[in-house]
Amino acid sequence: MSEPKNFATTVQTANPNPEKLLWLFGFRIDPETEIPNLYTLIVYGEQEPPLVAGGQLVFFNRPELAINALQLCDIDVSDLENSPTKIDAICDIAETLYLLDAEDFDESATILNCLNPLLDLVKATLIPMPTEYKRILYHFADHLNIEEEFASFLDKENIQRSEIVNAILWCVGAITAKSRLLS
């Protein structure tokens, strides 16, 4: 197992400025809700690391707990005027699974906006992703960067929808296994 990466110890608050460093990510898991069920902060920069404390990813169930998550990660919050509570991006796992099951197009880029943070979070867990899952997800994400329609891509590449769903669920499991939840 490789050594944990060094993560930022100071951050800027989330703001409308595109150069901001700290982004509040919401994760919608429950298809019965319209709002995210979990949140984390991602420090944008060269490596785009998520919050990690003691080798575990840090999630929280309310945006107001962002400041607690930062403190748990030993990040200096003295320069923050308020805790970031505006959601910058949503990883909609519930909608992604629906689209993969029932649709052929992803006009809103929901799947891609789910895959990218999931892949970043899995990388931060230091758990090696199975080679086949990695190949499928990265190849699929590359396609979705260019094209909204994905059914013909799956047919052409002989990728079953269930393979992508299984790979996503593996990612969720790996992330969960290496996470800590603040509530």
mmCIF file of C-alpha atoms in Angstrom:
data_model
loop_
_atom_site.group_PDB
_atom_site.id
_atom_site.type_symbol
_atom_site.label_atom_id
_atom_site.label_comp_id
_atom_site.label_asym_id
_atom_site.label_seq_id
_atom_site.Cartn_x
_atom_site.Cartn_y
_atom_site.Cartn_z
ATOM 1 C CA MET A 1 0.000 0.000 0.000
ATOM 2 C CA SER A 2 1.373 3.412 -0.899
ATOM 3 C CA GLU A 3 1.853 6.257 1.559
ATOM 4 C CA PRO A 4 -1.022 8.728 2.012
ATOM 5 C CA LYS A 5 -0.720 11.947 0.053
ATOM 6 C CA ASN A 6 -0.109 15.215 1.824
ATOM 7 C CA PHE A 7 -3.243 17.326 1.729
ATOM 8 C CA ALA A 8 -3.679 21.053 2.026
ATOM 9 C CA THR A 9 -3.639 22.520 5.522
ATOM 10 C CA THR A 10 -5.093 25.911 4.603
ATOM 11 C CA VAL A 11 -7.931 26.673 2.207
ATOM 12 C CA GLN A 12 -9.908 29.572 0.846
ATOM 13 C CA THR A 13 -13.645 29.732 1.345
ATOM 14 C CA ALA A 14 -16.049 28.799 -1.429
ATOM 15 C CA ASN A 15 -17.183 31.892 -3.328
ATOM 16 C CA PRO A 16 -18.433 32.860 -6.793
ATOM 17 C CA ASN A 17 -14.835 33.281 -7.944
ATOM 18 C CA PRO A 18 -13.821 30.482 -10.366
ATOM 19 C CA GLU A 19 -10.367 30.376 -8.763
ATOM 20 C CA LYS A 20 -11.767 29.249 -5.407
ATOM 21 C CA LEU A 21 -10.062 26.327 -3.767
ATOM 22 C CA LEU A 22 -12.798 24.807 -1.653
ATOM 23 C CA TRP A 23 -15.842 23.200 -3.251
ATOM 24 C CA LEU A 24 -18.812 21.704 -1.418
ATOM 25 C CA PHE A 25 -19.882 18.484 -3.137
ATOM 26 C CA GLY A 26 -23.292 16.959 -2.521
ATOM 27 C CA PHE A 27 -23.942 13.263 -3.070
ATOM 28 C CA ARG A 28 -27.499 12.156 -3.811
ATOM 29 C CA ILE A 29 -27.844 8.463 -3.088
ATOM 30 C CA ASP A 30 -31.521 8.068 -2.191
ATOM 31 C CA PRO A 31 -33.779 8.300 -5.275
ATOM 32 C CA GLU A 32 -36.681 9.272 -3.000
ATOM 33 C CA THR A 33 -35.072 12.621 -2.132
ATOM 34 C CA GLU A 34 -34.416 15.671 -4.283
ATOM 35 C CA ILE A 35 -31.467 16.977 -2.264
ATOM 36 C CA PRO A 36 -28.078 15.436 -1.526
ATOM 37 C CA ASN A 37 -27.848 12.949 1.320
ATOM 38 C CA LEU A 38 -24.126 13.412 1.999
ATOM 39 C CA TYR A 39 -21.533 16.116 1.504
ATOM 40 C CA THR A 40 -17.793 16.476 1.383
ATOM 41 C CA LEU A 41 -15.351 19.207 0.542
ATOM 42 C CA ILE A 42 -12.838 18.932 -2.243
ATOM 43 C CA VAL A 43 -9.800 21.170 -2.236
ATOM 44 C CA TYR A 44 -9.270 22.094 -5.863
ATOM 45 C CA GLY A 45 -5.788 22.489 -7.186
ATOM 46 C CA GLU A 46 -3.303 20.348 -8.987
ATOM 47 C CA GLN A 47 -4.392 17.088 -7.327
ATOM 48 C CA GLU A 48 -7.979 17.946 -6.319
ATOM 49 C CA PRO A 49 -7.861 16.038 -3.020
ATOM 50 C CA PRO A 50 -10.957 15.380 -0.930
ATOM 51 C CA LEU A 51 -10.931 15.845 2.830
ATOM 52 C CA VAL A 52 -9.103 13.051 4.631
ATOM 53 C CA ALA A 53 -8.639 12.525 8.376
ATOM 54 C CA GLY A 54 -6.679 9.589 9.703
ATOM 55 C CA GLY A 55 -6.701 7.890 6.297
ATOM 56 C CA GLN A 56 -10.495 8.162 5.979
ATOM 57 C CA LEU A 57 -12.518 10.332 3.625
ATOM 58 C CA VAL A 58 -14.679 12.769 5.563
ATOM 59 C CA PHE A 59 -18.365 13.120 4.737
ATOM 60 C CA PHE A 60 -21.108 14.945 6.604
ATOM 61 C CA ASN A 61 -24.894 14.874 6.421
ATOM 62 C CA ARG A 62 -25.547 18.649 6.528
ATOM 63 C CA PRO A 63 -23.648 21.461 4.788
ATOM 64 C CA GLU A 64 -23.383 23.309 8.127
ATOM 65 C CA LEU A 65 -20.959 20.607 9.301
ATOM 66 C CA ALA A 66 -18.357 21.602 6.697
ATOM 67 C CA ILE A 67 -16.413 23.651 9.234
ATOM 68 C CA ASN A 68 -16.321 20.662 11.604
ATOM 69 C CA ALA A 69 -14.988 18.489 8.777
ATOM 70 C CA LEU A 70 -12.236 20.986 8.043
ATOM 71 C CA GLN A 71 -11.243 21.129 11.698
ATOM 72 C CA LEU A 72 -11.244 17.325 11.912
ATOM 73 C CA CYS A 73 -8.759 17.296 9.036
ATOM 74 C CA ASP A 74 -6.470 19.762 10.845
ATOM 75 C CA ILE A 75 -7.096 22.410 8.207
ATOM 76 C CA ASP A 76 -6.636 25.961 9.413
ATOM 77 C CA VAL A 77 -10.056 27.623 9.260
ATOM 78 C CA SER A 78 -8.987 30.947 10.760
ATOM 79 C CA ASP A 79 -9.170 32.673 7.355
ATOM 80 C CA LEU A 80 -12.676 31.395 6.637
ATOM 81 C CA GLU A 81 -15.382 33.973 7.214
ATOM 82 C CA ASN A 82 -18.125 31.336 7.254
ATOM 83 C CA SER A 83 -18.458 27.668 6.624
ATOM 84 C CA PRO A 84 -19.062 26.809 2.950
ATOM 85 C CA THR A 85 -22.758 25.954 2.678
ATOM 86 C CA LYS A 86 -23.466 26.609 -1.012
ATOM 87 C CA ILE A 87 -23.297 23.390 -3.018
ATOM 88 C CA ASP A 88 -20.878 23.732 -5.919
ATOM 89 C CA ALA A 89 -21.512 20.359 -7.541
ATOM 90 C CA ILE A 90 -23.693 17.302 -7.105
ATOM 91 C CA CYS A 91 -22.677 13.714 -7.685
ATOM 92 C CA ASP A 92 -26.096 12.197 -8.336
ATOM 93 C CA ILE A 93 -25.554 8.490 -7.894
ATOM 94 C CA ALA A 94 -29.300 7.744 -7.835
ATOM 95 C CA GLU A 95 -29.937 9.502 -11.161
ATOM 96 C CA THR A 96 -26.803 7.980 -12.690
ATOM 97 C CA LEU A 97 -27.997 4.475 -11.892
ATOM 98 C CA TYR A 98 -31.432 5.297 -13.337
ATOM 99 C CA LEU A 99 -29.930 6.694 -16.559
ATOM 100 C CA LEU A 100 -27.714 3.646 -16.982
ATOM 101 C CA ASP A 101 -30.692 1.368 -16.479
ATOM 102 C CA ALA A 102 -33.350 3.132 -18.542
ATOM 103 C CA GLU A 103 -31.943 5.764 -20.911
ATOM 104 C CA ASP A 104 -29.626 6.064 -23.914
ATOM 105 C CA PHE A 105 -28.655 9.741 -23.557
ATOM 106 C CA ASP A 106 -27.206 11.822 -20.739
ATOM 107 C CA GLU A 107 -28.122 15.332 -21.870
ATOM 108 C CA SER A 108 -27.405 16.906 -18.464
ATOM 109 C CA ALA A 109 -23.979 15.223 -18.022
ATOM 110 C CA THR A 110 -25.239 13.605 -14.811
ATOM 111 C CA ILE A 111 -23.280 10.394 -15.348
ATOM 112 C CA LEU A 112 -20.031 12.205 -16.102
ATOM 113 C CA ASN A 113 -20.553 14.528 -13.127
ATOM 114 C CA CYS A 114 -20.946 11.410 -11.003
ATOM 115 C CA LEU A 115 -18.043 9.414 -12.411
ATOM 116 C CA ASN A 116 -15.409 12.125 -12.079
ATOM 117 C CA PRO A 117 -15.748 12.699 -8.317
ATOM 118 C CA LEU A 118 -16.232 8.974 -7.649
ATOM 119 C CA LEU A 119 -12.990 8.202 -9.446
ATOM 120 C CA ASP A 120 -11.183 10.973 -7.525
ATOM 121 C CA LEU A 121 -12.534 9.685 -4.218
ATOM 122 C CA VAL A 122 -11.575 6.076 -4.973
ATOM 123 C CA LYS A 123 -8.069 7.261 -5.832
ATOM 124 C CA ALA A 124 -7.876 8.998 -2.441
ATOM 125 C CA THR A 125 -8.852 5.777 -0.611
ATOM 126 C CA LEU A 126 -5.670 4.111 -1.907
ATOM 127 C CA ILE A 127 -7.743 0.956 -2.549
ATOM 128 C CA PRO A 128 -6.741 -0.424 -5.955
ATOM 129 C CA MET A 129 -9.695 -0.514 -8.312
ATOM 130 C CA PRO A 130 -10.138 -3.814 -10.170
ATOM 131 C CA THR A 131 -8.524 -3.466 -13.588
ATOM 132 C CA GLU A 132 -11.694 -4.207 -15.544
ATOM 133 C CA TYR A 133 -13.771 -1.686 -13.588
ATOM 134 C CA LYS A 134 -11.088 0.940 -14.054
ATOM 135 C CA ARG A 135 -10.894 0.292 -17.797
ATOM 136 C CA ILE A 136 -14.679 0.440 -18.234
ATOM 137 C CA LEU A 137 -15.263 3.560 -16.131
ATOM 138 C CA TYR A 138 -12.399 5.611 -17.569
ATOM 139 C CA HIS A 139 -13.265 4.599 -21.136
ATOM 140 C CA PHE A 140 -16.939 5.422 -20.537
ATOM 141 C CA ALA A 141 -16.074 8.782 -18.941
ATOM 142 C CA ASP A 142 -13.849 9.631 -21.930
ATOM 143 C CA HIS A 143 -16.781 8.921 -24.254
ATOM 144 C CA LEU A 144 -19.186 11.011 -22.175
ATOM 145 C CA ASN A 145 -16.761 13.954 -22.341
ATOM 146 C CA ILE A 146 -17.478 14.072 -26.074
ATOM 147 C CA GLU A 147 -20.941 12.608 -26.609
ATOM 148 C CA GLU A 148 -24.279 12.620 -24.725
ATOM 149 C CA GLU A 149 -25.554 9.486 -26.446
ATOM 150 C CA PHE A 150 -24.050 6.367 -24.916
ATOM 151 C CA ALA A 151 -26.155 3.352 -25.979
ATOM 152 C CA SER A 152 -24.348 2.901 -29.302
ATOM 153 C CA PHE A 153 -20.985 3.286 -27.542
ATOM 154 C CA LEU A 154 -21.887 0.481 -25.141
ATOM 155 C CA ASP A 155 -22.974 -1.728 -28.044
ATOM 156 C CA LYS A 156 -19.862 -0.938 -30.087
ATOM 157 C CA GLU A 157 -17.539 -1.585 -27.145
ATOM 158 C CA ASN A 158 -19.527 -4.644 -26.023
ATOM 159 C CA ILE A 159 -20.000 -3.203 -22.527
ATOM 160 C CA GLN A 160 -23.058 -4.286 -20.603
ATOM 161 C CA ARG A 161 -24.898 -1.618 -18.614
ATOM 162 C CA SER A 162 -24.725 -3.943 -15.610
ATOM 163 C CA GLU A 163 -20.909 -3.881 -15.825
ATOM 164 C CA ILE A 164 -20.896 -0.097 -15.441
ATOM 165 C CA VAL A 165 -23.439 -0.266 -12.618
ATOM 166 C CA ASN A 166 -21.335 -2.909 -10.837
ATOM 167 C CA ALA A 167 -18.203 -0.782 -11.259
ATOM 168 C CA ILE A 168 -19.977 2.276 -9.831
ATOM 169 C CA LEU A 169 -21.317 0.263 -6.911
ATOM 170 C CA TRP A 170 -17.806 -1.079 -6.273
ATOM 171 C CA CYS A 171 -16.578 2.545 -6.127
ATOM 172 C CA VAL A 172 -19.328 3.472 -3.667
ATOM 173 C CA GLY A 173 -18.372 0.478 -1.524
ATOM 174 C CA ALA A 174 -14.660 1.312 -1.570
ATOM 175 C CA ILE A 175 -15.391 4.929 -0.671
ATOM 176 C CA THR A 176 -17.750 3.865 2.112
ATOM 177 C CA ALA A 177 -15.200 1.442 3.551
ATOM 178 C CA LYS A 178 -12.660 4.247 3.892
ATOM 179 C CA SER A 179 -15.011 6.994 5.096
ATOM 180 C CA ARG A 180 -15.983 8.742 8.256
ATOM 181 C CA LEU A 181 -19.407 10.400 8.607
ATOM 182 C CA LEU A 182 -20.009 13.489 10.706
ATOM 183 C CA SER A 183 -23.589 14.020 11.794
#
